PDB file of C-alpha atoms in Angstrom:
ATOM      1  CA  MET A 721       0.000   0.000   0.000  1.00  0.00           C
ATOM      2  CA  ASN A 722       1.252   3.466  -0.907  1.00  0.00           C
ATOM      3  CA  THR A 723       2.783   5.256   2.106  1.00  0.00           C
ATOM      4  CA  HIS A 724       1.470   8.586   0.802  1.00  0.00           C
ATOM      5  CA  LEU A 725      -2.049   7.169   0.701  1.00  0.00           C
ATOM      6  CA  GLU A 726      -1.885   5.740   4.202  1.00  0.00           C
ATOM      7  CA  VAL A 727      -0.578   9.008   5.619  1.00  0.00           C
ATOM      8  CA  ALA A 728      -3.294  10.986   3.806  1.00  0.00           C
ATOM      9  CA  LYS A 729      -6.020   8.715   5.195  1.00  0.00           C
ATOM     10  CA  GLN A 730      -4.666   9.012   8.721  1.00  0.00           C
ATOM     11  CA  ILE A 731      -4.379  12.803   8.505  1.00  0.00           C
ATOM     12  CA  ALA A 732      -7.924  13.086   7.122  1.00  0.00           C
ATOM     13  CA  LYS A 733      -9.195  10.997  10.046  1.00  0.00           C
ATOM     14  CA  GLU A 734      -7.391  13.217  12.555  1.00  0.00           C
ATOM     15  CA  ALA A 735      -8.709  16.401  10.948  1.00  0.00           C
ATOM     16  CA  GLY A 736     -12.214  14.930  10.854  1.00  0.00           C
ATOM     17  CA  ALA A 737     -12.052  14.032  14.539  1.00  0.00           C
ATOM     18  CA  LEU A 738     -10.963  17.583  15.372  1.00  0.00           C
ATOM     19  CA  LEU A 739     -13.890  19.009  13.409  1.00  0.00           C
ATOM     20  CA  GLU A 740     -16.464  16.632  14.882  1.00  0.00           C
ATOM     21  CA  LYS A 741     -15.296  17.422  18.394  1.00  0.00           C
ATOM     22  CA  ARG A 742     -15.994  21.124  17.879  1.00  0.00           C
ATOM     23  CA  VAL A 743     -19.011  21.024  15.559  1.00  0.00           C
ATOM     24  CA  THR A 744     -21.532  21.794  18.312  1.00  0.00           C
ATOM     25  CA  SER A 745     -19.318  24.211  20.264  1.00  0.00           C
ATOM     26  CA  GLU A 746     -18.762  27.916  19.788  1.00  0.00           C
ATOM     27  CA  TYR A 747     -16.123  29.079  17.329  1.00  0.00           C
ATOM     28  CA  HIS A 748     -15.402  32.231  15.375  1.00  0.00           C
ATOM     29  CA  VAL A 749     -17.029  32.616  11.944  1.00  0.00           C
ATOM     30  CA  GLU A 750     -15.987  35.237   9.381  1.00  0.00           C
ATOM     31  CA  GLN A 751     -17.022  36.267   5.879  1.00  0.00           C
ATOM     32  CA  LYS A 752     -14.433  36.036   3.117  1.00  0.00           C
ATOM     33  CA  LYS A 753     -15.438  37.626  -0.203  1.00  0.00           C
ATOM     34  CA  ASN A 754     -19.114  38.066   0.691  1.00  0.00           C
ATOM     35  CA  VAL A 755     -21.885  36.951   3.045  1.00  0.00           C
ATOM     36  CA  PHE A 756     -22.178  33.640   1.163  1.00  0.00           C
ATOM     37  CA  ASP A 757     -18.489  32.741   1.584  1.00  0.00           C
ATOM     38  CA  LEU A 758     -17.645  31.721   5.149  1.00  0.00           C
ATOM     39  CA  VAL A 759     -14.489  30.726   6.964  1.00  0.00           C
ATOM     40  CA  THR A 760     -14.195  29.615  10.586  1.00  0.00           C
ATOM     41  CA  GLU A 761     -11.387  29.193  13.046  1.00  0.00           C
ATOM     42  CA  MET A 762     -11.994  25.469  12.545  1.00  0.00           C
ATOM     43  CA  ASP A 763     -11.117  25.731   8.827  1.00  0.00           C
ATOM     44  CA  ARG A 764      -7.783  27.195   9.883  1.00  0.00           C
ATOM     45  CA  ALA A 765      -7.275  24.718  12.732  1.00  0.00           C
ATOM     46  CA  SER A 766      -7.978  21.790  10.411  1.00  0.00           C
ATOM     47  CA  GLU A 767      -5.626  23.144   7.745  1.00  0.00           C
ATOM     48  CA  ASP A 768      -2.881  23.727  10.311  1.00  0.00           C
ATOM     49  CA  LEU A 769      -3.230  20.150  11.523  1.00  0.00           C
ATOM     50  CA  ILE A 770      -3.099  18.766   7.984  1.00  0.00           C
ATOM     51  CA  LYS A 771      -0.130  20.894   6.933  1.00  0.00           C
ATOM     52  CA  ASN A 772       1.839  20.162  10.104  1.00  0.00           C
ATOM     53  CA  GLN A 773       1.309  16.428   9.696  1.00  0.00           C
ATOM     54  CA  ILE A 774       2.279  16.460   6.029  1.00  0.00           C
ATOM     55  CA  LYS A 775       5.420  18.424   6.848  1.00  0.00           C
ATOM     56  CA  HIS A 776       6.215  15.978   9.658  1.00  0.00           C
ATOM     57  CA  HIS A 777       6.069  13.004   7.299  1.00  0.00           C
ATOM     58  CA  PHE A 778       7.274  14.693   4.111  1.00  0.00           C
ATOM     59  CA  PRO A 779       9.232  17.849   4.986  1.00  0.00           C
ATOM     60  CA  ASP A 780      10.287  18.544   1.380  1.00  0.00           C
ATOM     61  CA  HIS A 781       6.796  18.380  -0.132  1.00  0.00           C
ATOM     62  CA  HIS A 782       4.861  21.444  -1.269  1.00  0.00           C
ATOM     63  CA  ILE A 783       1.353  22.191   0.037  1.00  0.00           C
ATOM     64  CA  ILE A 784      -1.528  24.165  -1.472  1.00  0.00           C
ATOM     65  CA  GLY A 785      -4.448  24.797   0.896  1.00  0.00           C
ATOM     66  CA  GLU A 786      -7.698  26.720   0.633  1.00  0.00           C
ATOM     67  CA  GLU A 787      -7.000  28.960   3.626  1.00  0.00           C
ATOM     68  CA  GLY A 788      -3.372  29.476   2.611  1.00  0.00           C
ATOM     69  CA  VAL A 789      -3.603  29.344  -1.167  1.00  0.00           C
ATOM     70  CA  ALA A 790       0.066  28.602  -1.743  1.00  0.00           C
ATOM     71  CA  GLU A 791       3.130  28.627   0.438  1.00  0.00           C
ATOM     72  CA  GLY A 792       5.424  31.614   0.239  1.00  0.00           C
ATOM     73  CA  THR A 793       4.483  34.440  -2.103  1.00  0.00           C
ATOM     74  CA  ASP A 794       3.407  32.344  -5.099  1.00  0.00           C
ATOM     75  CA  SER A 795      -0.031  32.927  -6.591  1.00  0.00           C
ATOM     76  CA  LEU A 796      -2.183  29.980  -7.578  1.00  0.00           C
ATOM     77  CA  ASP A 797      -1.548  30.776 -11.247  1.00  0.00           C
ATOM     78  CA  ASP A 798       2.184  30.518 -10.550  1.00  0.00           C
ATOM     79  CA  TRP A 799       1.589  27.059  -9.098  1.00  0.00           C
ATOM     80  CA  PHE A 800      -0.335  25.929 -12.159  1.00  0.00           C
ATOM     81  CA  ASP A 801       2.523  27.162 -14.341  1.00  0.00           C
ATOM     82  CA  ARG A 802       5.088  25.225 -12.287  1.00  0.00           C
ATOM     83  CA  ILE A 803       3.095  22.198 -11.136  1.00  0.00           C
ATOM     84  CA  ALA A 804       4.398  19.883 -13.884  1.00  0.00           C
ATOM     85  CA  ASP A 805       7.928  20.369 -12.523  1.00  0.00           C
ATOM     86  CA  ILE A 806       7.115  19.781  -8.844  1.00  0.00           C
ATOM     87  CA  PRO A 807       7.801  16.215  -7.601  1.00  0.00           C
ATOM     88  CA  PHE A 808       5.212  16.279  -4.793  1.00  0.00           C
ATOM     89  CA  ALA A 809       2.491  18.842  -4.068  1.00  0.00           C
ATOM     90  CA  TRP A 810      -0.379  18.248  -1.646  1.00  0.00           C
ATOM     91  CA  ILE A 811      -3.692  19.981  -2.354  1.00  0.00           C
ATOM     92  CA  VAL A 812      -5.807  20.401   0.762  1.00  0.00           C
ATOM     93  CA  ASP A 813      -9.339  21.527   1.607  1.00  0.00           C
ATOM     94  CA  PRO A 814      -9.616  21.484   5.424  1.00  0.00           C
ATOM     95  CA  ILE A 815     -13.423  21.789   5.390  1.00  0.00           C
ATOM     96  CA  ASP A 816     -15.218  21.444   2.085  1.00  0.00           C
ATOM     97  CA  GLY A 817     -18.710  22.555   3.000  1.00  0.00           C
ATOM     98  CA  THR A 818     -18.027  25.182   5.662  1.00  0.00           C
ATOM     99  CA  THR A 819     -21.613  26.467   5.497  1.00  0.00           C
ATOM    100  CA  ASN A 820     -22.834  22.947   6.285  1.00  0.00           C
ATOM    101  CA  TYR A 821     -20.401  22.777   9.192  1.00  0.00           C
ATOM    102  CA  VAL A 822     -21.559  26.122  10.594  1.00  0.00           C
ATOM    103  CA  ASN A 823     -25.194  25.019  10.347  1.00  0.00           C
ATOM    104  CA  GLY A 824     -24.663  21.592  11.893  1.00  0.00           C
ATOM    105  CA  LEU A 825     -25.371  19.677   8.679  1.00  0.00           C
ATOM    106  CA  HIS A 826     -23.613  16.371   8.040  1.00  0.00           C
ATOM    107  CA  SER A 827     -22.400  16.984   4.488  1.00  0.00           C
ATOM    108  CA  TYR A 828     -18.943  18.424   5.021  1.00  0.00           C
ATOM    109  CA  THR A 829     -15.633  16.787   4.212  1.00  0.00           C
ATOM    110  CA  VAL A 830     -11.871  16.874   4.535  1.00  0.00           C
ATOM    111  CA  SER A 831     -10.212  16.579   1.103  1.00  0.00           C
ATOM    112  CA  ILE A 832      -6.536  15.744   0.505  1.00  0.00           C
ATOM    113  CA  ALA A 833      -4.843  15.052  -2.830  1.00  0.00           C
ATOM    114  CA  LEU A 834      -1.234  14.421  -3.821  1.00  0.00           C
ATOM    115  CA  VAL A 835       0.012  15.608  -7.201  1.00  0.00           C
ATOM    116  CA  SER A 836       3.313  14.500  -8.710  1.00  0.00           C
ATOM    117  CA  TYR A 837       4.637  16.316 -11.802  1.00  0.00           C
ATOM    118  CA  GLY A 838       1.144  17.569 -12.577  1.00  0.00           C
ATOM    119  CA  GLU A 839      -0.623  14.202 -12.213  1.00  0.00           C
ATOM    120  CA  ILE A 840      -2.966  13.392  -9.318  1.00  0.00           C
ATOM    121  CA  GLN A 841      -1.585  10.273  -7.637  1.00  0.00           C
ATOM    122  CA  VAL A 842      -3.594  10.019  -4.398  1.00  0.00           C
ATOM    123  CA  GLY A 843      -7.040  11.269  -3.419  1.00  0.00           C
ATOM    124  CA  VAL A 844      -8.723  11.029  -0.012  1.00  0.00           C
ATOM    125  CA  ILE A 845     -12.122  12.442   0.959  1.00  0.00           C
ATOM    126  CA  TYR A 846     -13.413  11.938   4.495  1.00  0.00           C
ATOM    127  CA  ASN A 847     -16.940  12.703   5.694  1.00  0.00           C
ATOM    128  CA  PRO A 848     -16.486  12.554   9.492  1.00  0.00           C
ATOM    129  CA  SER A 849     -20.186  12.876  10.346  1.00  0.00           C
ATOM    130  CA  LEU A 850     -20.950   9.548   8.653  1.00  0.00           C
ATOM    131  CA  ASP A 851     -17.438   8.067   8.934  1.00  0.00           C
ATOM    132  CA  GLU A 852     -17.239   7.739   5.141  1.00  0.00           C
ATOM    133  CA  MET A 853     -13.659   7.432   3.922  1.00  0.00           C
ATOM    134  CA  PHE A 854     -13.260   7.535   0.137  1.00  0.00           C
ATOM    135  CA  TRP A 855      -9.831   7.051  -1.393  1.00  0.00           C
ATOM    136  CA  ALA A 856      -7.993   6.223  -4.572  1.00  0.00           C
ATOM    137  CA  GLU A 857      -4.452   5.697  -5.747  1.00  0.00           C
ATOM    138  CA  LYS A 858      -3.735   6.131  -9.439  1.00  0.00           C
ATOM    139  CA  GLY A 859      -4.119   2.816 -11.251  1.00  0.00           C
ATOM    140  CA  GLU A 860      -5.382   0.972  -8.146  1.00  0.00           C
ATOM    141  CA  GLY A 861      -9.147   1.598  -8.126  1.00  0.00           C
ATOM    142  CA  ALA A 862     -11.381   3.612  -5.803  1.00  0.00           C
ATOM    143  CA  TYR A 863     -12.684   2.604  -2.385  1.00  0.00           C
ATOM    144  CA  LEU A 864     -15.205   3.507   0.313  1.00  0.00           C
ATOM    145  CA  ASN A 865     -14.290   2.198   3.769  1.00  0.00           C
ATOM    146  CA  GLY A 866     -12.299  -0.635   2.217  1.00  0.00           C
ATOM    147  CA  ASN A 867     -14.851  -1.718  -0.381  1.00  0.00           C
ATOM    148  CA  GLN A 868     -14.125  -1.045  -4.051  1.00  0.00           C
ATOM    149  CA  ILE A 869     -16.608   1.310  -5.704  1.00  0.00           C
ATOM    150  CA  GLN A 870     -17.776   1.903  -9.276  1.00  0.00           C
ATOM    151  CA  VAL A 871     -19.872   4.563 -10.962  1.00  0.00           C
ATOM    152  CA  HIS A 872     -23.554   3.867 -11.651  1.00  0.00           C
ATOM    153  CA  PRO A 873     -24.349   2.450 -15.132  1.00  0.00           C
ATOM    154  CA  ALA A 874     -27.305   4.744 -16.002  1.00  0.00           C
ATOM    155  CA  GLU A 875     -27.167   5.696 -19.690  1.00  0.00           C
ATOM    156  CA  LYS A 876     -29.733   8.513 -19.869  1.00  0.00           C
ATOM    157  CA  LEU A 877     -30.358  11.704 -17.916  1.00  0.00           C
ATOM    158  CA  ASN A 878     -33.969  10.735 -17.252  1.00  0.00           C
ATOM    159  CA  GLU A 879     -32.628   7.686 -15.401  1.00  0.00           C
ATOM    160  CA  SER A 880     -30.119   9.746 -13.439  1.00  0.00           C
ATOM    161  CA  VAL A 881     -29.864  11.597 -10.147  1.00  0.00           C
ATOM    162  CA  ILE A 882     -27.356  14.393 -10.639  1.00  0.00           C
ATOM    163  CA  SER A 883     -25.973  17.107  -8.386  1.00  0.00           C
ATOM    164  CA  THR A 884     -24.567  20.609  -8.344  1.00  0.00           C
ATOM    165  CA  GLY A 885     -23.493  23.296  -5.891  1.00  0.00           C
ATOM    166  CA  PHE A 886     -24.311  26.942  -5.279  1.00  0.00           C
ATOM    167  CA  PRO A 887     -21.116  28.971  -5.841  1.00  0.00           C
ATOM    168  CA  THR A 888     -20.421  31.916  -3.576  1.00  0.00           C
ATOM    169  CA  ASP A 889     -19.859  34.137  -6.628  1.00  0.00           C
ATOM    170  CA  ILE A 890     -23.435  35.383  -7.013  1.00  0.00           C
ATOM    171  CA  GLU A 891     -22.906  37.679  -9.994  1.00  0.00           C
ATOM    172  CA  SER A 892     -21.518  35.090 -12.394  1.00  0.00           C
ATOM    173  CA  ALA A 893     -20.914  31.487 -11.299  1.00  0.00           C
ATOM    174  CA  ARG A 894     -24.173  30.981  -9.390  1.00  0.00           C
ATOM    175  CA  LYS A 895     -26.215  32.412 -12.272  1.00  0.00           C
ATOM    176  CA  TYR A 896     -24.713  29.821 -14.620  1.00  0.00           C
ATOM    177  CA  VAL A 897     -25.562  27.037 -12.170  1.00  0.00           C
ATOM    178  CA  LEU A 898     -29.141  28.299 -11.860  1.00  0.00           C
ATOM    179  CA  ASN A 899     -29.416  28.314 -15.655  1.00  0.00           C
ATOM    180  CA  GLY A 900     -28.313  24.679 -15.593  1.00  0.00           C
ATOM    181  CA  ILE A 901     -30.807  23.743 -12.893  1.00  0.00           C
ATOM    182  CA  THR A 902     -33.645  25.302 -14.891  1.00  0.00           C
ATOM    183  CA  GLU A 903     -32.635  23.290 -17.960  1.00  0.00           C
ATOM    184  CA  LEU A 904     -31.755  20.000 -16.283  1.00  0.00           C
ATOM    185  CA  GLY A 905     -34.507  20.061 -13.667  1.00  0.00           C
ATOM    186  CA  ILE A 906     -37.057  18.914 -16.256  1.00  0.00           C
ATOM    187  CA  VAL A 907     -34.716  16.390 -17.878  1.00  0.00           C
ATOM    188  CA  ALA A 908     -32.930  14.528 -15.087  1.00  0.00           C
ATOM    189  CA  ARG A 909     -34.710  12.162 -12.716  1.00  0.00           C
ATOM    190  CA  ASN A 910     -33.742  14.533  -9.900  1.00  0.00           C
ATOM    191  CA  ILE A 911     -31.101  17.006  -8.723  1.00  0.00           C
ATOM    192  CA  ARG A 912     -29.389  17.027  -5.337  1.00  0.00           C
ATOM    193  CA  VAL A 913     -27.234  19.662  -3.607  1.00  0.00           C
ATOM    194  CA  PHE A 914     -25.141  18.389  -0.677  1.00  0.00           C
ATOM    195  CA  GLY A 915     -23.020  21.513  -0.236  1.00  0.00           C
ATOM    196  CA  SER A 916     -19.599  19.887  -0.663  1.00  0.00           C
ATOM    197  CA  ALA A 917     -17.972  19.554  -4.081  1.00  0.00           C
ATOM    198  CA  ALA A 918     -15.694  16.822  -2.780  1.00  0.00           C
ATOM    199  CA  LEU A 919     -18.650  14.827  -1.471  1.00  0.00           C
ATOM    200  CA  HIS A 920     -20.492  15.205  -4.778  1.00  0.00           C
ATOM    201  CA  CYS A 921     -17.476  13.734  -6.582  1.00  0.00           C
ATOM    202  CA  ALA A 922     -17.191  10.915  -4.062  1.00  0.00           C
ATOM    203  CA  TYR A 923     -20.877  10.063  -4.432  1.00  0.00           C
ATOM    204  CA  VAL A 924     -20.553   9.953  -8.214  1.00  0.00           C
ATOM    205  CA  ALA A 925     -17.649   7.526  -7.792  1.00  0.00           C
ATOM    206  CA  ALA A 926     -19.680   5.374  -5.398  1.00  0.00           C
ATOM    207  CA  GLY A 927     -22.700   5.227  -7.737  1.00  0.00           C
ATOM    208  CA  LYS A 928     -24.914   7.219  -5.364  1.00  0.00           C
ATOM    209  CA  LEU A 929     -25.098   9.994  -7.982  1.00  0.00           C
ATOM    210  CA  ASN A 930     -24.746   9.719 -11.754  1.00  0.00           C
ATOM    211  CA  ALA A 931     -23.101  13.093 -12.323  1.00  0.00           C
ATOM    212  CA  TYR A 932     -22.039  16.341 -10.682  1.00  0.00           C
ATOM    213  CA  TRP A 933     -21.492  19.670 -12.409  1.00  0.00           C
ATOM    214  CA  GLU A 934     -20.551  23.085 -11.104  1.00  0.00           C
ATOM    215  CA  VAL A 935     -19.153  26.397 -12.295  1.00  0.00           C
ATOM    216  CA  GLY A 936     -16.422  28.293 -10.457  1.00  0.00           C
ATOM    217  CA  ILE A 937     -14.927  25.467  -8.389  1.00  0.00           C
ATOM    218  CA  ASN A 938     -11.314  25.549  -7.152  1.00  0.00           C
ATOM    219  CA  VAL A 939      -8.616  22.911  -7.385  1.00  0.00           C
ATOM    220  CA  TRP A 940      -8.765  22.101  -3.651  1.00  0.00           C
ATOM    221  CA  ASP A 941     -12.520  21.459  -3.936  1.00  0.00           C
ATOM    222  CA  VAL A 942     -12.176  18.603  -6.409  1.00  0.00           C
ATOM    223  CA  ALA A 943      -8.586  17.386  -6.916  1.00  0.00           C
ATOM    224  CA  ALA A 944      -9.043  14.330  -4.684  1.00  0.00           C
ATOM    225  CA  GLY A 945     -12.522  13.688  -6.071  1.00  0.00           C
ATOM    226  CA  VAL A 946     -11.339  13.806  -9.680  1.00  0.00           C
ATOM    227  CA  LEU A 947      -8.956  10.909  -9.108  1.00  0.00           C
ATOM    228  CA  ILE A 948     -11.551   8.939  -7.125  1.00  0.00           C
ATOM    229  CA  VAL A 949     -14.122   9.329  -9.925  1.00  0.00           C
ATOM    230  CA  LYS A 950     -11.634   8.285 -12.600  1.00  0.00           C
ATOM    231  CA  GLU A 951     -10.497   5.263 -10.589  1.00  0.00           C
ATOM    232  CA  ALA A 952     -14.163   4.262 -10.211  1.00  0.00           C
ATOM    233  CA  SER A 953     -14.427   4.116 -14.043  1.00  0.00           C
ATOM    234  CA  GLY A 954     -16.009   7.547 -14.361  1.00  0.00           C
ATOM    235  CA  ASN A 955     -14.895  10.537 -16.381  1.00  0.00           C
ATOM    236  CA  VAL A 956     -14.122  14.190 -15.627  1.00  0.00           C
ATOM    237  CA  VAL A 957     -14.209  17.039 -18.158  1.00  0.00           C
ATOM    238  CA  ASP A 958     -14.813  20.753 -18.185  1.00  0.00           C
ATOM    239  CA  THR A 959     -18.251  22.023 -19.201  1.00  0.00           C
ATOM    240  CA  LEU A 960     -17.137  22.283 -22.830  1.00  0.00           C
ATOM    241  CA  GLY A 961     -16.044  18.637 -22.877  1.00  0.00           C
ATOM    242  CA  ASN A 962     -12.280  19.167 -22.586  1.00  0.00           C
ATOM    243  CA  PRO A 963     -10.260  16.831 -20.340  1.00  0.00           C
ATOM    244  CA  TYR A 964      -9.899  17.973 -16.725  1.00  0.00           C
ATOM    245  CA  GLN A 965      -6.811  19.958 -15.779  1.00  0.00           C
ATOM    246  CA  LEU A 966      -5.842  21.191 -12.327  1.00  0.00           C
ATOM    247  CA  SER A 967      -6.733  24.722 -13.462  1.00  0.00           C
ATOM    248  CA  THR A 968     -10.264  23.694 -14.557  1.00  0.00           C
ATOM    249  CA  ARG A 969     -12.923  25.852 -12.870  1.00  0.00           C
ATOM    250  CA  ASN A 970     -16.111  24.604 -14.593  1.00  0.00           C
ATOM    251  CA  LEU A 971     -16.473  20.873 -14.225  1.00  0.00           C
ATOM    252  CA  ILE A 972     -18.511  17.746 -14.911  1.00  0.00           C
ATOM    253  CA  CYS A 973     -17.851  14.477 -13.060  1.00  0.00           C
ATOM    254  CA  SER A 974     -19.976  11.640 -14.354  1.00  0.00           C
ATOM    255  CA  ASN A 975     -20.262   7.955 -15.068  1.00  0.00           C
ATOM    256  CA  GLY A 976     -19.237   8.889 -18.624  1.00  0.00           C
ATOM    257  CA  LYS A 977     -22.425   7.547 -20.166  1.00  0.00           C
ATOM    258  CA  ILE A 978     -24.532  10.680 -19.659  1.00  0.00           C
ATOM    259  CA  GLU A 979     -21.716  13.143 -20.266  1.00  0.00           C
ATOM    260  CA  GLU A 980     -22.732  14.095 -23.813  1.00  0.00           C
ATOM    261  CA  GLU A 981     -26.328  14.756 -22.777  1.00  0.00           C
ATOM    262  CA  LEU A 982     -25.140  16.966 -19.951  1.00  0.00           C
ATOM    263  CA  LEU A 983     -22.802  18.912 -22.202  1.00  0.00           C
ATOM    264  CA  THR A 984     -25.575  19.497 -24.736  1.00  0.00           C
ATOM    265  CA  HIS A 985     -28.041  20.771 -22.153  1.00  0.00           C
ATOM    266  CA  LEU A 986     -25.516  23.010 -20.378  1.00  0.00           C
ATOM    267  CA  LYS A 987     -24.533  24.600 -23.672  1.00  0.00           C
ATOM    268  CA  HIS A 988     -28.192  25.100 -24.636  1.00  0.00           C
ATOM    269  CA  ALA A 989     -28.921  26.758 -21.293  1.00  0.00           C
ATOM    270  CA  ASN A 990     -25.884  29.080 -21.372  1.00  0.00           C
ATOM    271  CA  ALA A 991     -24.738  27.285 -18.238  1.00  0.00           C
ATOM    272  CA  THR A 992     -21.171  26.280 -19.096  1.00  0.00           C
ATOM    273  CA  GLY A 993     -19.555  29.253 -17.358  1.00  0.00           C
ATOM    274  CA  PHE A 994     -17.456  30.025 -20.435  1.00  0.00           C
TER     275      PHE A 994
END
């Protein structure tokens, strides 16, 4: 078993335990860009724990985290430009679904991915409320709590339960998502919103959902989930149908079979985000 994977799983468990311990207690909540975009002292505490543990095990590895976008003075764009030359870079979301966490809802996750020379090698997503541990190692399949998982075989949107999120960028990204909901809401069997991009990806991989799309996501939201979906025999593209890259902001994760239908409807609804 990959040492990187085992360390990532252990760190995710520890971060999840920290979050669960404090979920019903008082903690400081702040707005970031707007009233829809929250950060708590627990986001920062979880990220500190994750970063400290990674540095303990792998002191030479780079780390990109949501609450500390990139180490040093690099911008995220600088990282994308250099990522293909970096041997090991961890991409961390300490709480994916902070609004859920603040409101005491179960759908929040810890997401940890390891990228080597631009390729995602390890992905771990942990939902501490339900003790759901999803993980994948490149070329080795995807798993939920030790059991191998596969995407659902539905071949049509009207047979599919799909999901999306509500971006915090109200003026652009959320409008595109709402356009997509209006279009797809009368085509798909149903639409779900769990409030965590990482969890949406994990549920696509596990066959609980047939697809997930969103506009305006960040690399730490989905890097681990992208690998888990692919290792579960799914596919990940941008909303124009191009292969996923770490810099992709508008994304579709699916079982692959309903991808073309989704792309067609999102384009028709002006919901691609491009």
